[in-house]
Amino acid sequence: DAGVTQSPTHLIKTRGQHVTLRCSPISGHKSVSWYQQVLGQGPQFIFQYYEKEERGRGNFPDRFSARQFPNYSSELNVNALLLGDSALYLCASSPAGLYQETQYFGPGTRLLVL
Amino acid sequence: DAKTTQPNSMESNEEEPVHLPCNHSTISGTDYIHWYRQLPSQGPEYVIHGLTSNVNNRMASLAIAEDRKSSTLILHRATLRDAAVYYCILSGWGNQAGTALIFGKGTTLSVSS
């Protein structure tokens, strides 16, 4: 079975632009979470979705938004990009988003903001 | 949120066992202990998790202290491919971020041949 897939793998944007990152969860998984990982740090939680509803939100500004589609894939949108948004963006899926479940991570999208 | 404390780095030789410690003195009764690792240029990878009893799988063993305030991830025979950042994470009810994983800085494991 395919694992979590993310697109694109790499992306270069300039300050002020908007970006959309995409994630396809493992087949049968209904929960998707997004994380931001800045170089040298552990991943930081951004959003979690389950059955198209937002279940949790981390400490990120309103420029960050996400949604989940009926097929459980998800998009992360970031508006008005700042240099500090340069990071690896990770998507993770799990069957039902329960805290005892394993989360399966994708390879990430590396975003560079110039 | 319950927090964990791990050493910044550890070193090991190939073929030797590795014991990676984690302190979590504020763990609550419903918190699971998860271990993930992240190899260079990859997303985090699940290693093992447990609640109260010691756990074994094909990758590693997890030893949980009786009072659950600490745990140890055991790699029985380290290989060069085990060089990674290892994260010890608690998740359970009362996590302000819902069921998200709250990562710290982890332990960077170096393995020498």
Coordinates of C-alpha atoms in Angstrom, one line a residue:
Chain A
D1 CA 0.0 0.0 0.0
A2 CA 1.1 3.5 -0.7
G3 CA 2.2 5.6 2.3
V4 CA 1.4 9.3 2.9
T5 CA 2.1 11.3 -0.2
Q6 CA 2.8 15.0 -0.4
S7 CA 3.1 17.5 -3.3
P8 CA 5.1 19.3 -4.4
T9 CA 8.4 18.0 -2.9
H10 CA 10.1 21.3 -3.2
L11 CA 8.8 24.9 -3.7
I12 CA 10.4 28.3 -3.9
K13 CA 8.2 31.4 -3.3
T14 CA 8.8 35.1 -2.7
R15 CA 7.6 37.1 0.3
G16 CA 4.0 38.0 0.2
Q17 CA 3.0 35.2 -2.1
H18 CA 0.5 32.4 -1.3
V19 CA 1.2 28.7 -1.3
T20 CA -0.9 25.5 -1.3
L21 CA 0.5 22.2 -0.1
R22 CA -1.2 18.9 -0.7
C23 CA -1.4 15.7 1.2
S24 CA -2.9 12.3 0.5
P25 CA -3.3 10.0 3.5
I26 CA -2.9 6.3 3.6
S27 CA -5.9 4.6 2.3
G28 CA -8.5 4.1 5.0
H29 CA -7.1 6.8 7.2
K30 CA -9.6 9.6 8.0
S31 CA -7.4 11.9 10.1
V32 CA -4.7 14.2 8.7
S33 CA -2.3 16.5 10.6
W34 CA 0.1 19.1 9.4
Y35 CA 3.4 20.0 11.0
Q36 CA 6.1 22.7 10.3
Q37 CA 9.7 21.8 10.9
V38 CA 12.2 24.6 10.8
L39 CA 15.8 23.6 10.4
G40 CA 17.4 22.2 13.6
Q41 CA 14.0 21.9 15.4
G42 CA 11.5 19.2 16.0
P43 CA 8.2 19.4 14.0
Q44 CA 5.6 21.8 15.3
F45 CA 1.9 21.0 15.1
I46 CA -0.2 23.3 12.9
F47 CA -3.6 21.6 12.3
Q48 CA -5.4 18.3 12.7
Y49 CA -8.5 17.3 10.7
Y50 CA -10.8 14.4 11.1
E51 CA -13.8 13.7 8.8
K52 CA -13.4 17.1 7.3
E53 CA -13.7 18.9 10.6
E54 CA -10.8 20.7 12.3
R55 CA -10.0 18.8 15.5
G56 CA -7.0 20.8 16.7
R57 CA -5.0 23.9 15.9
G58 CA -1.5 24.8 17.0
N59 CA -0.1 28.2 17.8
F60 CA 0.2 29.6 14.2
P61 CA -1.2 32.9 12.8
D62 CA -4.4 33.1 10.7
R63 CA -2.3 33.2 7.6
F64 CA -2.2 29.4 7.9
S65 CA -5.4 27.6 7.0
A66 CA -6.2 24.0 5.9
R67 CA -9.1 21.9 4.8
Q68 CA -9.9 18.2 4.3
F69 CA -11.8 16.9 1.4
P70 CA -14.4 14.1 1.2
N71 CA -11.7 11.7 0.0
Y72 CA -9.7 12.6 3.2
S73 CA -6.9 14.3 1.3
S74 CA -5.9 17.7 2.7
E75 CA -4.5 21.1 1.7
L76 CA -2.5 23.5 3.7
N77 CA -2.6 27.1 2.6
V78 CA -0.3 29.9 3.7
N79 CA -1.0 33.5 2.8
A80 CA 1.3 36.5 2.8
L81 CA 4.5 34.4 3.0
L82 CA 7.3 35.5 5.3
L83 CA 10.9 34.5 5.2
G84 CA 10.3 32.7 8.5
D85 CA 7.8 30.4 6.8
S86 CA 10.7 28.6 5.1
A87 CA 10.6 25.1 6.5
L88 CA 9.8 21.5 5.9
Y89 CA 6.0 21.0 6.0
L90 CA 5.0 17.5 7.0
C91 CA 1.7 15.7 6.7
A92 CA 0.7 12.8 8.9
S93 CA -2.3 10.5 8.8
S94 CA -3.9 8.1 11.2
P95 CA -7.0 5.9 11.1
A96 CA -9.2 8.0 13.4
G97 CA -6.9 10.6 14.9
L98 CA -6.9 9.0 18.4
Y99 CA -4.1 9.8 20.7
Q100 CA -3.0 6.2 21.1
E101 CA -2.8 5.7 17.4
T102 CA 0.4 5.8 15.3
Q103 CA 0.8 8.7 13.0
Y104 CA 2.3 8.0 9.6
F105 CA 4.3 10.8 8.1
G106 CA 4.9 11.8 4.5
P107 CA 8.3 12.9 3.1
G108 CA 7.3 16.5 3.4
T109 CA 7.3 19.6 1.2
R110 CA 10.4 21.8 1.5
L111 CA 9.3 25.4 1.2
L112 CA 11.9 28.2 0.6
V113 CA 10.7 31.8 0.8
L114 CA 13.0 34.4 -0.7
Chain B
D1 CA 0.9 19.6 28.0
A2 CA 3.0 16.8 29.6
K3 CA 6.6 17.3 28.6
T4 CA 9.6 15.0 28.1
T5 CA 13.3 15.5 28.7
Q6 CA 15.9 13.8 26.6
P7 CA 19.7 14.1 26.2
N8 CA 20.6 16.2 23.2
S9 CA 22.9 13.6 21.8
M10 CA 24.3 10.1 22.2
E11 CA 26.9 8.0 20.5
S12 CA 27.1 4.3 19.8
N13 CA 29.1 1.7 18.0
E14 CA 27.7 -0.5 15.4
E15 CA 26.4 -3.9 16.6
E16 CA 26.1 -2.6 20.2
P17 CA 22.9 -2.1 22.1
V18 CA 21.7 1.5 22.6
H19 CA 19.6 2.8 25.5
L20 CA 17.9 6.1 24.9
P21 CA 16.4 7.6 28.0
C22 CA 13.4 9.9 28.4
N23 CA 12.1 11.5 31.5
H24 CA 8.4 12.5 31.8
S25 CA 7.8 13.2 35.4
T26 CA 4.4 15.0 34.8
I27 CA 2.9 12.1 32.8
S28 CA -0.8 11.5 33.5
G29 CA -2.5 8.2 33.8
T30 CA -3.9 8.3 30.3
D31 CA -0.8 9.4 28.5
Y32 CA 0.8 7.1 26.0
I33 CA 4.5 7.1 25.5
H34 CA 5.4 7.3 21.8
W35 CA 8.9 7.1 20.2
Y36 CA 9.4 8.3 16.7
R37 CA 12.7 8.8 14.8
Q38 CA 13.7 11.0 11.9
L39 CA 16.4 10.1 9.5
P40 CA 18.1 12.8 7.6
S41 CA 15.9 14.4 4.9
Q42 CA 12.9 12.2 5.8
G43 CA 9.7 12.6 7.7
P44 CA 9.4 11.1 11.2
E45 CA 9.0 7.4 11.4
Y46 CA 7.1 5.5 14.1
V47 CA 9.3 3.3 16.3
I48 CA 7.2 2.0 19.2
H49 CA 4.7 3.1 21.8
G50 CA 3.3 1.9 25.1
L51 CA 1.1 2.8 28.1
T52 CA 2.2 0.9 31.2
S53 CA 3.9 -2.4 30.2
N54 CA 7.2 -3.0 28.4
V55 CA 6.7 -3.4 24.6
N56 CA 8.7 -5.1 22.0
N57 CA 8.5 -5.0 18.2
R58 CA 10.8 -5.7 15.3
M59 CA 12.5 -2.4 15.6
A60 CA 13.1 -1.9 19.3
S61 CA 12.0 -2.4 22.9
L62 CA 10.4 0.1 25.2
A63 CA 11.0 -0.2 28.9
I64 CA 8.7 1.8 31.1
A65 CA 9.5 2.5 34.7
E66 CA 7.0 1.3 37.2
D67 CA 6.0 4.8 38.2
R68 CA 5.9 5.7 34.5
K69 CA 8.0 8.8 35.1
S70 CA 10.7 7.6 32.8
S71 CA 11.1 5.2 29.9
T72 CA 14.0 3.9 27.8
L73 CA 14.0 3.0 24.1
I74 CA 16.3 0.1 23.5
L75 CA 17.9 -0.7 20.1
H76 CA 19.3 -4.1 20.5
R77 CA 22.0 -3.9 17.9
A78 CA 22.7 -0.5 16.4
T79 CA 23.4 -0.2 12.7
L80 CA 24.5 2.7 10.7
R81 CA 20.9 3.1 9.5
D82 CA 19.8 3.8 13.1
A83 CA 21.6 7.2 13.1
A84 CA 18.7 9.6 13.5
V85 CA 17.0 12.0 15.8
Y86 CA 14.8 10.1 18.3
Y87 CA 11.8 11.8 19.8
C88 CA 10.0 10.7 23.0
I89 CA 6.4 12.1 22.9
L90 CA 3.5 11.8 25.3
S91 CA -0.1 12.0 24.0
G92 CA -3.3 11.6 25.8
W93 CA -6.4 13.4 27.2
G94 CA -5.7 16.9 28.3
N95 CA -3.3 17.6 25.5
Q96 CA -4.2 21.2 24.5
A97 CA -3.4 20.4 20.9
G98 CA -6.0 17.6 20.8
T99 CA -4.4 14.4 19.6
A100 CA -1.4 16.0 17.9
L101 CA 2.1 15.0 18.6
I102 CA 4.1 17.6 20.5
F103 CA 7.8 17.2 19.5
G104 CA 10.7 18.3 21.5
K105 CA 14.3 18.5 20.2
G106 CA 14.9 14.8 20.6
T107 CA 18.1 12.9 20.9
T108 CA 20.5 12.8 18.0
L109 CA 22.0 9.3 17.9
S110 CA 25.3 8.9 16.1
V111 CA 26.5 5.4 15.2
S112 CA 30.1 4.6 14.4
S113 CA 31.4 1.6 12.4

